mmCIF file of C-alpha atoms in Angstrom:
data_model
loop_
_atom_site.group_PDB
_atom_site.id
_atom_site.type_symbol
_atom_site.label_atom_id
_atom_site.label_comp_id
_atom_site.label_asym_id
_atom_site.label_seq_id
_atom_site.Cartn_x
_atom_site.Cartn_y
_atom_site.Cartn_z
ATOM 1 C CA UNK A 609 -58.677 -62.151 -104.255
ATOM 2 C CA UNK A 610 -58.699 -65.636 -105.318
ATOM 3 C CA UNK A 611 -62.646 -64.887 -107.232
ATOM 4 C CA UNK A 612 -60.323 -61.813 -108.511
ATOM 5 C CA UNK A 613 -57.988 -64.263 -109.939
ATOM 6 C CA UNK A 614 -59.848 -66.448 -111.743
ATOM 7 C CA UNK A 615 -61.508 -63.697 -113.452
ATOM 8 C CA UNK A 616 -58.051 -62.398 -115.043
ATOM 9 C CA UNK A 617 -56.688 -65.740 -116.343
ATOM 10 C CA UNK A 618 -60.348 -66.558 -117.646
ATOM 11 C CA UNK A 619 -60.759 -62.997 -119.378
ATOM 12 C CA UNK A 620 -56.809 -62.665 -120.563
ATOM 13 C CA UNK A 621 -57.691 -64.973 -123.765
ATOM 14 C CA UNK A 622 -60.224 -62.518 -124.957
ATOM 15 C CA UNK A 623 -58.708 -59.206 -124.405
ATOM 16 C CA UNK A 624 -55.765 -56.852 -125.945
ATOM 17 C CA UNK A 625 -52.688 -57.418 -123.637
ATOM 18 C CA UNK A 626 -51.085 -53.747 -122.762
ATOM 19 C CA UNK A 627 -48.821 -52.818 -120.173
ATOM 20 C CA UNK A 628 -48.376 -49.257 -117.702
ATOM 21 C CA UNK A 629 -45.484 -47.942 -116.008
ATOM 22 C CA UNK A 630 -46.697 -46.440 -112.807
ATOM 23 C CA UNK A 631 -44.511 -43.761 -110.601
ATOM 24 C CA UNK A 632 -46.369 -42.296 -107.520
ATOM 25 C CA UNK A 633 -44.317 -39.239 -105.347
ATOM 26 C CA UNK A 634 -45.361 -37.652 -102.468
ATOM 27 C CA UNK A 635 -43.405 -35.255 -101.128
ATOM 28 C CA UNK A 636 -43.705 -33.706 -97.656
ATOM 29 C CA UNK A 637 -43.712 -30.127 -97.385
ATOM 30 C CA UNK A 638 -44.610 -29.986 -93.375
ATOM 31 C CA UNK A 639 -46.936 -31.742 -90.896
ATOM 32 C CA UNK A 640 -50.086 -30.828 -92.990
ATOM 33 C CA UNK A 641 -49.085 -29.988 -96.602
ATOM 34 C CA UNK A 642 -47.865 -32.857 -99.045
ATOM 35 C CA UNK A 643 -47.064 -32.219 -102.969
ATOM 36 C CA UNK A 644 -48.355 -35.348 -105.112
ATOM 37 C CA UNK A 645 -47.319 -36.396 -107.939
ATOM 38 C CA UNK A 646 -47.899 -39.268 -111.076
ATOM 39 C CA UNK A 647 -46.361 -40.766 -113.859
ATOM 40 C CA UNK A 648 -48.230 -42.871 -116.301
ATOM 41 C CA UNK A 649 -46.868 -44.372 -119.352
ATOM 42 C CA UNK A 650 -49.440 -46.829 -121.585
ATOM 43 C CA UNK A 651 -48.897 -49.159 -124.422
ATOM 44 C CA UNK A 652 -51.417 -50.585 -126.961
ATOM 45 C CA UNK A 653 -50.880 -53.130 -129.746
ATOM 46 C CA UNK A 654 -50.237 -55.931 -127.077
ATOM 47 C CA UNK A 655 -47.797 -54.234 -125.451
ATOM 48 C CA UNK A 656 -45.427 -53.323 -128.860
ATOM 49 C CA UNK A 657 -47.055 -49.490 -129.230
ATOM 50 C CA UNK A 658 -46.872 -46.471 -126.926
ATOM 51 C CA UNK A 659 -50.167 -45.042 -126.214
ATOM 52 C CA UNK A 660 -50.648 -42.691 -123.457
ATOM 53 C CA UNK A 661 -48.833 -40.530 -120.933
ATOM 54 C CA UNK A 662 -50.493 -39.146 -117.676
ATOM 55 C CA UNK A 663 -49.349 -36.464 -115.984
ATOM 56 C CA UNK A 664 -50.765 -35.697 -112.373
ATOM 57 C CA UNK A 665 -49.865 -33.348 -109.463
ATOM 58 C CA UNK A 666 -51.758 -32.347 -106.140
ATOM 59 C CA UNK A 667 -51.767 -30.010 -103.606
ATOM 60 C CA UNK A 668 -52.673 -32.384 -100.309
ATOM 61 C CA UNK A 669 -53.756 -31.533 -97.107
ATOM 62 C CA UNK A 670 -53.701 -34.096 -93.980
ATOM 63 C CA UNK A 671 -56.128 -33.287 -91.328
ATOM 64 C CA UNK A 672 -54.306 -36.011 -89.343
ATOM 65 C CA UNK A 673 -52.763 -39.364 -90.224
ATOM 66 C CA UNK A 674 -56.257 -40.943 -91.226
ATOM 67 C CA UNK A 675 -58.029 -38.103 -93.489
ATOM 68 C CA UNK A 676 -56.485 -35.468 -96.487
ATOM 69 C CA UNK A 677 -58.014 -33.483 -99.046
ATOM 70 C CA UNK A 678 -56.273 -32.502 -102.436
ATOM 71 C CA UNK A 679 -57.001 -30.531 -105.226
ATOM 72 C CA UNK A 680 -55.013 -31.116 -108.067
ATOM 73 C CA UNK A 681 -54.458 -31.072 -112.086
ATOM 74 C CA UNK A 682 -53.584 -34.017 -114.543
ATOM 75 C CA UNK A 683 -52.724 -34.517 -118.116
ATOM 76 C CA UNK A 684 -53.397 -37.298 -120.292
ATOM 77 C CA UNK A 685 -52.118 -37.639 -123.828
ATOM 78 C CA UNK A 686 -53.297 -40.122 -126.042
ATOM 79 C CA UNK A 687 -52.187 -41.329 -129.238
ATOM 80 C CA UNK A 688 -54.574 -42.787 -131.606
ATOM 81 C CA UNK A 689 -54.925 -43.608 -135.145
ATOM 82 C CA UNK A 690 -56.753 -41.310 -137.707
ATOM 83 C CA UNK A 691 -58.290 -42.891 -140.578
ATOM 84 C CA UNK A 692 -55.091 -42.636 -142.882
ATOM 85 C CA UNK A 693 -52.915 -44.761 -140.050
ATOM 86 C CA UNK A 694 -51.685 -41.872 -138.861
ATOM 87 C CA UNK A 695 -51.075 -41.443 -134.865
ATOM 88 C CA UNK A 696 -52.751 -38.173 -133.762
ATOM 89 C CA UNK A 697 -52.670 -36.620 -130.338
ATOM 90 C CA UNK A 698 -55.482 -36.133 -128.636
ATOM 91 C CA UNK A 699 -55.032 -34.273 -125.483
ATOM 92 C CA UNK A 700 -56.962 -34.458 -121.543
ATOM 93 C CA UNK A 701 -56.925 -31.434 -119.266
ATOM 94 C CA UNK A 702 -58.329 -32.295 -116.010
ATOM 95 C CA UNK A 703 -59.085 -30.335 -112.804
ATOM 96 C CA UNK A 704 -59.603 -32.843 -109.949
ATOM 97 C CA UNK A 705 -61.028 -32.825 -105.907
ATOM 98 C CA UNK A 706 -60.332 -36.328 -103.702
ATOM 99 C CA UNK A 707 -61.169 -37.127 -100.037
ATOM 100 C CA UNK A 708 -58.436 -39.824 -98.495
ATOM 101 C CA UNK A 709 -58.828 -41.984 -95.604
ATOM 102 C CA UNK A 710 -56.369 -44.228 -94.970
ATOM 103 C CA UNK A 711 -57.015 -46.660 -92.010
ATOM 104 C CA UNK A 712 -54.757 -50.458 -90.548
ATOM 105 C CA UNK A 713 -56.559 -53.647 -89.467
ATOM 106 C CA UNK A 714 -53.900 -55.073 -87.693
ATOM 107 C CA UNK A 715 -51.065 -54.910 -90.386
ATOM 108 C CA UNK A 716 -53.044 -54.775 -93.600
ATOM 109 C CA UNK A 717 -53.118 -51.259 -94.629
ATOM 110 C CA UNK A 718 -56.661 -49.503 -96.408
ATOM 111 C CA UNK A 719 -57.196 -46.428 -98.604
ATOM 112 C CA UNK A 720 -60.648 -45.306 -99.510
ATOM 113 C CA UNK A 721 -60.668 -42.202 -102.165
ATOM 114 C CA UNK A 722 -62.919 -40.135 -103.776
ATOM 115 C CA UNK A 723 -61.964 -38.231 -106.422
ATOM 116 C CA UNK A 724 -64.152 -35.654 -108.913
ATOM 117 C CA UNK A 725 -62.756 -34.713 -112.391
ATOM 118 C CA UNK A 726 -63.602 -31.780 -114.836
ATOM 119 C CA UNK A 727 -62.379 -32.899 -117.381
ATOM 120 C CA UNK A 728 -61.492 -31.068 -120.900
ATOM 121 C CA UNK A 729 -61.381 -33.613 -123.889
ATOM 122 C CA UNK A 730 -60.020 -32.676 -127.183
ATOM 123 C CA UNK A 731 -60.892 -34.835 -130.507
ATOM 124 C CA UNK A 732 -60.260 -33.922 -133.810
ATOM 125 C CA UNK A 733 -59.893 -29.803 -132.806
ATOM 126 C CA UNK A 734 -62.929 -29.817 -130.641
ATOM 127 C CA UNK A 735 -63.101 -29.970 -127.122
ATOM 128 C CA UNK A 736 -65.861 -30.886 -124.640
ATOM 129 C CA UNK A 737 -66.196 -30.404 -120.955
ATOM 130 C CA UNK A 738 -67.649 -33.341 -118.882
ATOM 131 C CA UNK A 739 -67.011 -34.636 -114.858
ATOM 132 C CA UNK A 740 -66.667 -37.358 -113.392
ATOM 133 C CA UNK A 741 -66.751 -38.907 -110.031
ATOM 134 C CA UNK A 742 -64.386 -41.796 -109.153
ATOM 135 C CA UNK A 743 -64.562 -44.430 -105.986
ATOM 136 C CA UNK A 744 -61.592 -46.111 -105.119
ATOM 137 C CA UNK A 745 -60.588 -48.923 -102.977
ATOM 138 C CA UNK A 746 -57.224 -50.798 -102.090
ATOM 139 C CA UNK A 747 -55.646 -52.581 -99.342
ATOM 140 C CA UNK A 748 -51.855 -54.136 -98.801
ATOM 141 C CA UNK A 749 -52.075 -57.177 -96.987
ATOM 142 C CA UNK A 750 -48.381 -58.058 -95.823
ATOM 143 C CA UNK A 751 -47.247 -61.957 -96.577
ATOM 144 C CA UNK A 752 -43.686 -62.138 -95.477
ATOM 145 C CA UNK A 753 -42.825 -58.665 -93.569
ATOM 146 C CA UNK A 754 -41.121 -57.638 -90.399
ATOM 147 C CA UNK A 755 -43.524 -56.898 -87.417
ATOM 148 C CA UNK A 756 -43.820 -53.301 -88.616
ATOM 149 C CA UNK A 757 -44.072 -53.687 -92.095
ATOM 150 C CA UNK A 758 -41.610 -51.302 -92.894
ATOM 151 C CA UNK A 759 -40.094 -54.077 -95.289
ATOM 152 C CA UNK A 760 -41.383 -57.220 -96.340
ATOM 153 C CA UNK A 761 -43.107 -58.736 -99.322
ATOM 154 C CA UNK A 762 -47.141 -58.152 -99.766
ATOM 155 C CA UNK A 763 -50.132 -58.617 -101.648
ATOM 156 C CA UNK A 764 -52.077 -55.408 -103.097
ATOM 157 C CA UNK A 765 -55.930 -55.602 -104.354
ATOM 158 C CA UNK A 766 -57.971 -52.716 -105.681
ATOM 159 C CA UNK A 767 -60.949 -51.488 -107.452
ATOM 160 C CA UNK A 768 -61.828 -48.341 -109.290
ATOM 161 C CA UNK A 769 -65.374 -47.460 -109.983
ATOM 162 C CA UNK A 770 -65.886 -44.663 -112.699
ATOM 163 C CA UNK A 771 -68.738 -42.444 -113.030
ATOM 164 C CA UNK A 772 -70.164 -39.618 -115.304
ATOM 165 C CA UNK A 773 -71.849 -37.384 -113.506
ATOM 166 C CA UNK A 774 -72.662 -34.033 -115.949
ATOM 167 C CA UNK A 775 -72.225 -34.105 -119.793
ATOM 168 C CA UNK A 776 -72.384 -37.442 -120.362
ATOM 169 C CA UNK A 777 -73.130 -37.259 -123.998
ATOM 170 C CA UNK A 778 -69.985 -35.880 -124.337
ATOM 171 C CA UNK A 779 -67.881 -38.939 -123.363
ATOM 172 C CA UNK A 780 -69.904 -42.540 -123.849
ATOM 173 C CA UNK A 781 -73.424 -41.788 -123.522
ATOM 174 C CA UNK A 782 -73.669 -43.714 -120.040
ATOM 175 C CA UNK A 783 -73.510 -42.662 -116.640
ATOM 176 C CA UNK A 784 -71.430 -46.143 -115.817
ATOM 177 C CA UNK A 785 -67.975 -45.032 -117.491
ATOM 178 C CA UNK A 786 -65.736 -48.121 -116.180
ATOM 179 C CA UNK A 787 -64.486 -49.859 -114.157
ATOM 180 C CA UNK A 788 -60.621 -51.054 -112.738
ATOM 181 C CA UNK A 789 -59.748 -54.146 -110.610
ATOM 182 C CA UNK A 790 -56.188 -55.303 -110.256
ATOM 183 C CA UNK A 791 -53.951 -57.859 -107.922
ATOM 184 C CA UNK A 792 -50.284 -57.399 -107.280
ATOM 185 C CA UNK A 793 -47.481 -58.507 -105.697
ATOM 186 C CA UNK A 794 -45.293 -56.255 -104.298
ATOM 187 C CA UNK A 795 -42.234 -55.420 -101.852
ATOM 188 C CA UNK A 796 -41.709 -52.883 -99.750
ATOM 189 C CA UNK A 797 -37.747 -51.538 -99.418
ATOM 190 C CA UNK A 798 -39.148 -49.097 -95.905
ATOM 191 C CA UNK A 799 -41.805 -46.549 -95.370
ATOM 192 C CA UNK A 800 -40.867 -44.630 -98.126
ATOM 193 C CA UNK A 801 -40.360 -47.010 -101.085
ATOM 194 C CA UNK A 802 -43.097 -49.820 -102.640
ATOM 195 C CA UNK A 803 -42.764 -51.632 -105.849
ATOM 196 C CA UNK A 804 -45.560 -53.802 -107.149
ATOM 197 C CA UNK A 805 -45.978 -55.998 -110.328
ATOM 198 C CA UNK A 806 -49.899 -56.744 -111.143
ATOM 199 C CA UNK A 807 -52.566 -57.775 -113.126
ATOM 200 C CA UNK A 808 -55.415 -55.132 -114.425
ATOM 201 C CA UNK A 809 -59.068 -55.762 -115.717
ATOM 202 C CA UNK A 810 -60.261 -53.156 -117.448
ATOM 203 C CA UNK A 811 -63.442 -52.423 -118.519
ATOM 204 C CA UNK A 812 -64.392 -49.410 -120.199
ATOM 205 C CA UNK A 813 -68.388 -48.565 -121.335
ATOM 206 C CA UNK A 814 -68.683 -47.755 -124.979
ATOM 207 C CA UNK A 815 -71.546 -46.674 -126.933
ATOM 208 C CA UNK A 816 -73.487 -50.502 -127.047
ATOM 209 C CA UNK A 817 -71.004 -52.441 -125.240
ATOM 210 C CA UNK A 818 -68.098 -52.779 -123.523
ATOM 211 C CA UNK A 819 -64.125 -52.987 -124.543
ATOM 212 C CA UNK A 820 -62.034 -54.863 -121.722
ATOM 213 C CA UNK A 821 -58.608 -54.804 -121.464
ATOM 214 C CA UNK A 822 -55.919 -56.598 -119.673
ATOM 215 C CA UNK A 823 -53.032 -54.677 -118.065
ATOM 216 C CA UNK A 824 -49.701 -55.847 -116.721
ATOM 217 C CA UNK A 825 -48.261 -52.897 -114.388
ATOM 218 C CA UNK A 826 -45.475 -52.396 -112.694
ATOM 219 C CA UNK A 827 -45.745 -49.847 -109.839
ATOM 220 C CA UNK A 828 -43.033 -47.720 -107.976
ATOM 221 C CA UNK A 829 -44.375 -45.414 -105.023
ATOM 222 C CA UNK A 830 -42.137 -43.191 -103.239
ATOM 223 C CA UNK A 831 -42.708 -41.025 -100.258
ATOM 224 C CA UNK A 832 -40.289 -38.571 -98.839
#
């Protein structure tokens, strides 16, 4: 965490500030069927422009408390300038698989995903089809908390590793397509409700090189 660190204050000089409101639901239907769902909202412009909006839902199954599958769709939005300054919409459709495993060493709590998009990309009235594979990997490591940690204040780190597996022509040209690492703080009220402020470095693969971009998120998860 601390290598993590040192790597976000060093890069934040060099990179476009933004910021993302994160909401996370998950809403139990019985023992084995959860409803998920996600709210993303993006700026650009360091922070003074909205950007982006993601919307996600899933259908989850838990084989038991350590393993679920989900299948699920998403929707991402993005506004971007058109060479007379005007802000277009160019819209994602995505179809989307994941594996979860979710797993405690002592009190710190680990999530391991897999996810695999199709993904439908529209740009200036065409769209292209491409998919993507993503590996993801987080843990909350409690800091002041009760013996449980139902409630108590915690440390979060992460890392997202994105892939292009078919038609990658049709996206950057590389099979690499980026990569996510964040730190937060965060609190937890009980079981159900976390909130985390953080720290994002992203890097995203472009045609020759890369465009990195630092992101300060604030997180709200709810599960009910």
């Amino acid at each position: 965490m601390a290598i993590l660190c040192l790597i976000a204050f060093h890069t934040a000089a060099q990179t476009e500030n933004t910021g993302w409101l994160f909401i996370s639901h998950s809403q139990k239907i019985n023992q084995k069927f959860d409803v998920l769902a996600d709210v993303q909202f993006r700026s650009s412009d360091q922070l003074s422009d909205f950007s982006a909006l993601l919307l996600r839902t899933a259908l989850n199954y838990n084989f038991n408390k350590h393993h679920a599958v989900a299948v699920g769709y998403a929707f991402l939005g993005k506004w971007e300038k058109d060479d007379s300054d005007l802000k277009v919409l160019n819209p994602e459709n995505r179809i989307y698989q994941q594996y979860l495993f979710n797993t405690n060493t002592g009190l710190t709590e680990w999530s391991l995903r897999f996810r695999l998009e199709q993904r439908l990309i529209t740009q200036e009235s065409q769209t292209n089809f491409s998919q993507r594979a993503r590996f993801f990997v987080a843990a909350q490591i409690p800091l002041l908390a009760n013996e449980e940690f139902s409630k108590g204040l915690y440390t979060g780190v992460q890392n997202e590793l994105f892939l292009n597996v078919i038609n990658k022509n049709n996206v950057n040209g590389h099979t690499l397509d980026q990569n996510r690492s964040s730190v937060s703080l965060g609190y937890r009220w009980s079981k159900k409700i976390d909130t985390e402020f953080g720290y994002m470095f992203w890097a995203q693969k472009e045609d020759k090189d890369y465009s990195k971009t630092n992101i300060w998120q604030l997180m709200i998860t709810t599960s009910f």
